Coordinates of C-alpha atoms in Angstrom, one line a residue:
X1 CA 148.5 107.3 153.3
X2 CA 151.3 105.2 152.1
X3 CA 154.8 106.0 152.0
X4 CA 157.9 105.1 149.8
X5 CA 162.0 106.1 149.7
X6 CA 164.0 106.5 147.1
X7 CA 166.6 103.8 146.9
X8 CA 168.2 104.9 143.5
X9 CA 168.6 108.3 143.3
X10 CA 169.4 108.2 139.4
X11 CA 167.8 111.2 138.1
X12 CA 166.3 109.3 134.6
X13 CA 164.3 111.6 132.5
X14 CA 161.9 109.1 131.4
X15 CA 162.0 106.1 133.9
X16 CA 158.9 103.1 132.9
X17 CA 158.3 99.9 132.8
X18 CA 159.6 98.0 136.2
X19 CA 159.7 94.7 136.0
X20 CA 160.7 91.9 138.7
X21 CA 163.1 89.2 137.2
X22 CA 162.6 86.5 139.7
X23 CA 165.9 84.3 138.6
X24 CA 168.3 86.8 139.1
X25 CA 166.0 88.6 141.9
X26 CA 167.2 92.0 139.9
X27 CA 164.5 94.7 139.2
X28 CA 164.2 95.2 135.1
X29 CA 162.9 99.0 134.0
X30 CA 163.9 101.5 131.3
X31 CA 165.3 105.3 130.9
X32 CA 163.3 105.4 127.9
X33 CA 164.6 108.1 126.0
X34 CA 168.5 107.4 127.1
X35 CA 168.0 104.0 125.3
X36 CA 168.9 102.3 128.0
X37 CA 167.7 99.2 130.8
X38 CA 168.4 99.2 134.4
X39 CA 169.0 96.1 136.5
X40 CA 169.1 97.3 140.0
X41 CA 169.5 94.9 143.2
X42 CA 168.0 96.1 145.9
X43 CA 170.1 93.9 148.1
X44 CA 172.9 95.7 147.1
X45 CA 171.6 99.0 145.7
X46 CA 173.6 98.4 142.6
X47 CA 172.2 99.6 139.3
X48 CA 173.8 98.4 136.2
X49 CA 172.8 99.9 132.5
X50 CA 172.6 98.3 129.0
X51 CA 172.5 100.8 126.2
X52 CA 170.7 100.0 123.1
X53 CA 170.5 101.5 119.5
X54 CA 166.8 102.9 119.9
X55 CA 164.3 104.2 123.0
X56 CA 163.4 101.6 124.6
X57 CA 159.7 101.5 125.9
X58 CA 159.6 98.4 128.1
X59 CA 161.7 95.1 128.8
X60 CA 160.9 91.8 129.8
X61 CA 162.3 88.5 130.5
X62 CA 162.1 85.3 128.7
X63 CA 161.8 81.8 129.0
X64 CA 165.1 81.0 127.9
X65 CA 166.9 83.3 130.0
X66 CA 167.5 86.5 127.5
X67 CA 165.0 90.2 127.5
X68 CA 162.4 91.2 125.1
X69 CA 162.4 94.8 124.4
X70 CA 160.1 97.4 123.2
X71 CA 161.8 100.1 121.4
X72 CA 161.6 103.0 118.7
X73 CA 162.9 100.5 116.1
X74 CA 160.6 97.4 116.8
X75 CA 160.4 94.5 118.5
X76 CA 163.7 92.8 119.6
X77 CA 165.8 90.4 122.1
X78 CA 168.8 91.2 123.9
X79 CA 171.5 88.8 125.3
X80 CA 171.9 90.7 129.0
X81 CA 175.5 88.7 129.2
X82 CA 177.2 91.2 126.2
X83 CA 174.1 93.6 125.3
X84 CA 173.8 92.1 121.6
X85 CA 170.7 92.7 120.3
X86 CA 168.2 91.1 117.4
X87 CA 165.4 92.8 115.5
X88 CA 162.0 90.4 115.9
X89 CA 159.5 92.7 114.0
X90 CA 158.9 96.2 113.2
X91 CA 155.4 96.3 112.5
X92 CA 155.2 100.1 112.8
X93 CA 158.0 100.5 110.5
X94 CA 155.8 102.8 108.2
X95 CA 155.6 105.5 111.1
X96 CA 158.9 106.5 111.9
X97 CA 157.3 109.4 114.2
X98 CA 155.4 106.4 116.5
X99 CA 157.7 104.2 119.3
X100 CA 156.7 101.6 121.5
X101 CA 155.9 102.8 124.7
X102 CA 155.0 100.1 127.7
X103 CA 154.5 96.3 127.2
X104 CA 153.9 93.6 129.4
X105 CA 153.4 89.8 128.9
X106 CA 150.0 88.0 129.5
X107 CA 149.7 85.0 131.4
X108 CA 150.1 82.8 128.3
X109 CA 153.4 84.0 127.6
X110 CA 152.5 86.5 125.1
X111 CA 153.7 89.7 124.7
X112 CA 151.6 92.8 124.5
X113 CA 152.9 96.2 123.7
X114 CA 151.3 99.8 123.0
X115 CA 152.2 102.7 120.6
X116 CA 152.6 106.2 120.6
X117 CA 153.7 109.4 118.6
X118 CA 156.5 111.3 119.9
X119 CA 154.3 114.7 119.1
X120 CA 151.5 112.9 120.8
X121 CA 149.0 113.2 118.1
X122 CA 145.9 111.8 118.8
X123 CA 144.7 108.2 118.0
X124 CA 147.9 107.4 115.9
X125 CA 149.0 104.7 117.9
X126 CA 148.3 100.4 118.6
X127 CA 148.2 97.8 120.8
X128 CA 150.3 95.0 119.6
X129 CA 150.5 91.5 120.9
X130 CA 153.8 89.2 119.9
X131 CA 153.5 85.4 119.9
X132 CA 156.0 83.3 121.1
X133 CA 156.7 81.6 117.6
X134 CA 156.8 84.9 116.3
X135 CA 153.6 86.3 114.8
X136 CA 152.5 89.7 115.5
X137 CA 148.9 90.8 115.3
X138 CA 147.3 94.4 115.7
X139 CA 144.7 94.0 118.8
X140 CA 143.6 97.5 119.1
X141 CA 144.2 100.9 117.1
X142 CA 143.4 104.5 117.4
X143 CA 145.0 104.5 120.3
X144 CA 146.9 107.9 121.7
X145 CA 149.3 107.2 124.6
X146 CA 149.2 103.6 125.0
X147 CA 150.2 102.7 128.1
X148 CA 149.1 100.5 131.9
X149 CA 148.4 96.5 131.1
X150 CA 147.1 93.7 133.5
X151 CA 145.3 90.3 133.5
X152 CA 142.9 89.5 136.4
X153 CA 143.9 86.1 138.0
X154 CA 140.9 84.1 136.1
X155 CA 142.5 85.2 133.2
X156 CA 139.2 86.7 132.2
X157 CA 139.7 90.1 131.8
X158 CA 142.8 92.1 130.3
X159 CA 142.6 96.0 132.3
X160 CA 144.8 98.3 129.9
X161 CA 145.2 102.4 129.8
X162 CA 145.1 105.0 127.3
X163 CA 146.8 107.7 129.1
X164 CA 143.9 110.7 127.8
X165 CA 141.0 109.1 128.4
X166 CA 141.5 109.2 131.9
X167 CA 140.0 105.7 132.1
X168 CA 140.7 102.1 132.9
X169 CA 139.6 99.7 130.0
X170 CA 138.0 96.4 131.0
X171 CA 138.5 93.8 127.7
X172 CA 136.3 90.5 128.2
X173 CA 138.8 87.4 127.4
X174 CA 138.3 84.4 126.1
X175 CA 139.9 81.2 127.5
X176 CA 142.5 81.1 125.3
X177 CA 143.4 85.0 125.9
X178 CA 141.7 86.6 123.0
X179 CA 139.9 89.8 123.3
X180 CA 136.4 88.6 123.0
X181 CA 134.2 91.9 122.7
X182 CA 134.4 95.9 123.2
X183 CA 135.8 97.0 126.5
X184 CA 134.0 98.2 129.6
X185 CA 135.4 101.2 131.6
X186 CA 135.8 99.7 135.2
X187 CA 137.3 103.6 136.9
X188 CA 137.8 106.9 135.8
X189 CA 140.6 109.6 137.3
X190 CA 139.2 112.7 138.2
X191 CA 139.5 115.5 135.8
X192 CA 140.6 117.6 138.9
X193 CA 142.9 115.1 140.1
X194 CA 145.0 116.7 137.1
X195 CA 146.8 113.7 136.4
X196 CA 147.3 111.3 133.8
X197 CA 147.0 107.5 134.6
X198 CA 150.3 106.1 133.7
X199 CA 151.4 102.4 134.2
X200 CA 150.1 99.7 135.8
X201 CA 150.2 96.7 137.7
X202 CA 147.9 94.0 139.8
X203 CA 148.5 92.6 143.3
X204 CA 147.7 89.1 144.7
X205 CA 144.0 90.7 145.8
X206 CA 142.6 91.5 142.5
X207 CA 143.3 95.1 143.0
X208 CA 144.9 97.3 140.3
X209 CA 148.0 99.9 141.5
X210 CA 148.1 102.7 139.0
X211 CA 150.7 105.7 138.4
X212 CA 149.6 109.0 138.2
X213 CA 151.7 111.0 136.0
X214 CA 151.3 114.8 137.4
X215 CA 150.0 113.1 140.2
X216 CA 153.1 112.8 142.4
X217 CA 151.3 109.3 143.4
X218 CA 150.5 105.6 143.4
X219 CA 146.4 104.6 143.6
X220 CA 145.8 101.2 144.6
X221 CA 142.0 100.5 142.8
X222 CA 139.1 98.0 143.0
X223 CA 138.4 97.1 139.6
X224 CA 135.2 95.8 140.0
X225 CA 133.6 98.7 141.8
X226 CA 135.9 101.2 140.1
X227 CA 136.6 102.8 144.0
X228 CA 140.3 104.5 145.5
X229 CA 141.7 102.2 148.3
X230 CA 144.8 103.5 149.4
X231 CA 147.4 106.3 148.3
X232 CA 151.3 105.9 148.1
X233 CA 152.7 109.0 148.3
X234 CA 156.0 110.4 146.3
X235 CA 158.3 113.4 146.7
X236 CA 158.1 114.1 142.7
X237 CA 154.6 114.5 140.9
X238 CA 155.8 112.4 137.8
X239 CA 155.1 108.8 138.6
X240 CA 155.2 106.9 135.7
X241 CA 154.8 102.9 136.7
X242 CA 155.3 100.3 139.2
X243 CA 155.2 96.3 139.8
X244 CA 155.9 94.3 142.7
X245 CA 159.0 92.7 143.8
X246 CA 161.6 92.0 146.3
X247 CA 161.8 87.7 147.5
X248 CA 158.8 87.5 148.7
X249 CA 156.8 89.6 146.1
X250 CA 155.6 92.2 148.7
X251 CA 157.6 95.5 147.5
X252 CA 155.9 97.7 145.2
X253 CA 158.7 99.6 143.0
X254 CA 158.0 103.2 141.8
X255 CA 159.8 104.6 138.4
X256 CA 159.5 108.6 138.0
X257 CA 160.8 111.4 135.8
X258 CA 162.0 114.2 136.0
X259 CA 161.5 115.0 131.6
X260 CA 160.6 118.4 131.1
X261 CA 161.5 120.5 134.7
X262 CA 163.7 123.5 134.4
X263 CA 166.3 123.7 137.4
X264 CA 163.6 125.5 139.4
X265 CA 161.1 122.7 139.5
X266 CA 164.3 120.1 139.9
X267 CA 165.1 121.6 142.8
X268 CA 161.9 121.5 144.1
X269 CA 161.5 117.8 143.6
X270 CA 165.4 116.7 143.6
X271 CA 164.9 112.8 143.7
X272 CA 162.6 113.5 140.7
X273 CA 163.6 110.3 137.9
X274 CA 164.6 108.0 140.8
X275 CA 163.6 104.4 141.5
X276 CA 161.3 104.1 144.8
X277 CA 160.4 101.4 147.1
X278 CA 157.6 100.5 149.7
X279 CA 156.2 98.2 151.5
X280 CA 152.4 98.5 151.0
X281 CA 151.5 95.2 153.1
X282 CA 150.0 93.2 150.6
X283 CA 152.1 90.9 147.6
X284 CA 151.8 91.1 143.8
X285 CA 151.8 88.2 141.6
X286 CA 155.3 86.9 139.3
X287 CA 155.7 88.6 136.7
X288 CA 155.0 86.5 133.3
X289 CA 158.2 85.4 131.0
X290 CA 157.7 85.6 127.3
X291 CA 157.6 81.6 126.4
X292 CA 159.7 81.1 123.3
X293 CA 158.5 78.1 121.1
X294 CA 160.8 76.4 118.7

């Protein structure tokens, strides 16, 4: 079994969505319901927060150096240099009890993005996908906790979560990265396991590293044989996502949380809603920049 240590002990009740930022070699991820993004160094170990006007659900960088965020209020960009912020689109604006939850961008520089309800009602939230001159289309609905997204390297296959379901969806692509029929399930988590499969993220093998929320772990996954490879291990049970980092892609980063635990259970798991590292000897793939046209 793998192993992982804590390098920022910041005790985040909701921490998602890592991202690697390769320019400014800073790891991107969220406190989602403190409305805030971290950038932490990990050559430094310094964390630095930008606060925003809404839960944020995930962040990501694009092409012309600013971030895309997911939040409760829509789609916007941020400029990181004074933490301004503009609203792109809001196309759930008609459900004010739904927020975006985790995003990601494909590898044509679109960005994808999942709803959810706060109350967690079943089937009331979508899978969105934002182009990069703007437009915003609906590519799946009756959805309940959207959540894990990842493109295999042919570009043929788009692997996303619905937390409930327990299940990893399969979505044949076309070649221009359009969902081109119903999806497949490629792996199922054990009922027993009692965990929910949380996010989600691919290395350079193919293979798919998924968070177990409940769990207290990180399962790395063949996709195409839907079988466990390897285990990393965490002190805390609620492991919510991870990507690969670091300057030579080959650190997986861990976000947790700690929403929810009276003091008895925080004490218990103390470095519950900390960031964790580890080296889990194989690399992941750049992350992919929303490309801004015009």
């Amino acid at each position: 079994m793998l192993t992982s240590r804590c390098v920022l002990p910041v005790a985040a009740g909701l921490a998602e969505g890592p991202c690697w930022w390769t320019e400014r070699q800073v790891l991107l991820w969220v406190d989602i319901e403190a409305s805030r993004i971290g950038l932490f160094d990990p050559a430094t170990g310094n964390n630095d927060f930008l606060h925003l006007p809404a839960h944020v659900g995930a962040v990501v960088p694009t092409s012309v150096g600013d971030l895309l965020l997911a939040t409760a209020a829509g789609l916007m960009r941020m400029d990181p240099s004074n933490g301004a912020v503009t609203l792109l689109s809001d196309p759930e604006a008609d459900r004010p009890g739904n927020r975006f939850n985790d995003g990601k961008c494909d590898p044509w520089g679109r960005f994808w993005a999942g709803t959810m309800a706060y109350d967690f009602e079943p089937l009331a939230g979508s899978l969105w996908r934002l182009d990069g001159d703007g437009g915003i289309k609906r590519q799946r609905s009756q959805l309940t906790i959207s959540n894990g997204l990842a493109w295999s390297q042919d570009r043929g296959t788009l692997y996303f979560i619905d937390s409930p379901t327990l299940s990893v969806m399969a979505f044949p692509l076309t070649v221009a990265g359009e969902i081109a029929g119903d999806p497949s399930i490629c792996l199922h988590i054990p009922e027993d396991w009692d965990a929910l499969p949380d996010g989600m993220c691919i290395d350079a093998e193919g293979m798919l590293w998924i968070a177990l929320f409940g769990g207290g772990c990180v399962t790395r996954w063949d996709p195409l044989r839907g079988r466990l490879l390897d285990r990393l291990a965490l002190p805390c049970r609620q492991v919510t996502s991870c990507c690969f980092g670091g300057p030579n892609l080959d650190q997986l980063f861990v976000t947790t949380a700690r929403r929810g635990m009276d003091p008895v259970a925080v004490k218990a798991e103390p470095l519950a809603g900390g960031l964790f590292q580890a080296d889990v000897g194989v690399k992941g793939l750049p992350a992919d920049y929303f490309q801004v046209l015009g």
